[in-house]
XYZ file of C-alpha atoms in Angstrom:
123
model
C 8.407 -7.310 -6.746
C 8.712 -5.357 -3.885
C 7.103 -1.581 -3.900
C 9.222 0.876 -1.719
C 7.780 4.121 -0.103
C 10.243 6.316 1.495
C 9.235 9.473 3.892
C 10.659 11.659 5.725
C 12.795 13.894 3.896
C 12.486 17.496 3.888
C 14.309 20.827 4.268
C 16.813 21.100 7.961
C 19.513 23.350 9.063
C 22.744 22.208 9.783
C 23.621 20.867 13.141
C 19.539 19.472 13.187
C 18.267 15.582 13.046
C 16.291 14.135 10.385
C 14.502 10.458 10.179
C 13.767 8.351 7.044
C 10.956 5.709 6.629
C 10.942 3.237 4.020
C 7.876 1.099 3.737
C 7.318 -1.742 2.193
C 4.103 -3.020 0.427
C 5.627 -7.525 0.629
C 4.586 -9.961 3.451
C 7.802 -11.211 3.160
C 9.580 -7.372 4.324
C 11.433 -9.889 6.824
C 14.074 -11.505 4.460
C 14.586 -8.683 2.553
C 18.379 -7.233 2.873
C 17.305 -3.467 3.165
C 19.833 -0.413 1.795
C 20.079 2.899 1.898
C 21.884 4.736 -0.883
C 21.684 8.577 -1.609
C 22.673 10.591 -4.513
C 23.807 14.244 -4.863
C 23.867 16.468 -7.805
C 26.169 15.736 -10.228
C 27.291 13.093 -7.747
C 26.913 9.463 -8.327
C 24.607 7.053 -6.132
C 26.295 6.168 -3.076
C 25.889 3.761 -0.101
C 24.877 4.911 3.109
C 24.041 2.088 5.780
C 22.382 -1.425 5.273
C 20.734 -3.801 7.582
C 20.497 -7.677 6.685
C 17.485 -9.880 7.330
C 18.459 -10.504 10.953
C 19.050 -7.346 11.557
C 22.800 -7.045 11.866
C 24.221 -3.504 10.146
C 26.872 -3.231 8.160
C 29.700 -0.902 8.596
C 27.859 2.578 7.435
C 29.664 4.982 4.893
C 32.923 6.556 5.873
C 31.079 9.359 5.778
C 28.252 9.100 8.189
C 29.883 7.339 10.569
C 29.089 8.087 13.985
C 26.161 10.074 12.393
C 23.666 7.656 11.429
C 21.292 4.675 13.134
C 19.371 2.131 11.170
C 16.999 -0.057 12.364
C 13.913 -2.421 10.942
C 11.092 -4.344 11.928
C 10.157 -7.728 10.276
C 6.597 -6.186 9.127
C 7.419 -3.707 6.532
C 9.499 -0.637 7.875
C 13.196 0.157 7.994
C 14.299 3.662 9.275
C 17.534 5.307 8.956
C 18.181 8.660 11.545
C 20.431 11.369 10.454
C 22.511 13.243 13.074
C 24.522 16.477 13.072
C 23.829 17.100 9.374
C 25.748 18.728 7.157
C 25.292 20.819 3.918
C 27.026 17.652 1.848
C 24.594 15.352 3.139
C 22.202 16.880 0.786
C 20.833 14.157 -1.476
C 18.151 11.863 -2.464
C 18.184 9.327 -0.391
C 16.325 5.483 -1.828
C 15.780 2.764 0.236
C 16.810 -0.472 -2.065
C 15.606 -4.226 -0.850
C 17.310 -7.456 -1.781
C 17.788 -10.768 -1.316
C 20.398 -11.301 1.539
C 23.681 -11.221 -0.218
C 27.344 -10.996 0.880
C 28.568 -7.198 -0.515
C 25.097 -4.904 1.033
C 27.297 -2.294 0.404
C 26.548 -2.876 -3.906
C 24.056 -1.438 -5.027
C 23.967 -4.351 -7.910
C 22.631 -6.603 -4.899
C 19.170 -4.884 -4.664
C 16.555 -5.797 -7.073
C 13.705 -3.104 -6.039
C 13.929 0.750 -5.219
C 11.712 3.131 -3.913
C 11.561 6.811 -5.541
C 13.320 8.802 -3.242
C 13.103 11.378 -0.481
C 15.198 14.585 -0.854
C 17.119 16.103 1.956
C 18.144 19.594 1.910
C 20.954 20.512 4.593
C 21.049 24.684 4.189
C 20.976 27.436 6.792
């Protein structure tokens, strides 16, 4: 079992930047398959951006494309920066680890979730 923190969330304008931390509490963060997801009101839980053990990304959501960075170190922190946000990027966003696994973009794949970090986008 792997306990998830995430940070960073808050209230931003649109147009602004915003960075989330998700730390881990494992000494194994390394081969952990990390995922971002978010979910909107009334929305369902959707993927955002992934990175694998060895750090290769996935393809992000069609949506945040060209918007978003990941990154990780092998000690127990992934990060995921926001650009140019927008009002329908409003969500809680969860950090999800996992075993490596072939679809990151399934949320089925990732056995242990942190509690979420809201994001407000509003001007």
């Amino acid at each position: 079992q792997v306990h998830l923190v995430e940070s960073g969330g808050g209230m931003v304008q649109p147009g602004d930047s915003l960075r989330l931390s998700c730390t881990a509490s494992t000494k194994t963060f390394g081969i952990y398959t990390i995922g971002w997801f978010r979910q909107a009101p009334g929305k369902e839980r959707e993927f955002v951006a992934a990175i694998g053990p060895y750090g290769s990304p996935t393809p992000w959501a069609d949506s945040v494309k060209g918007r978003l960075s990941i990154s990780r170190n092998y000690v127990d922190t992934a990060s995921l920066e926001l650009h140019s946000l927008k009002p329908e990027d409003t969500a809680v966003y969860y950090c999800a680890a996992g075993a490596p696994m072939s679809n990151m973009q399934s949320a089925t794949g990732y056995t242990n979730w942190g509690q979420g970090t809201q994001v407000t986008v509003s001007s």
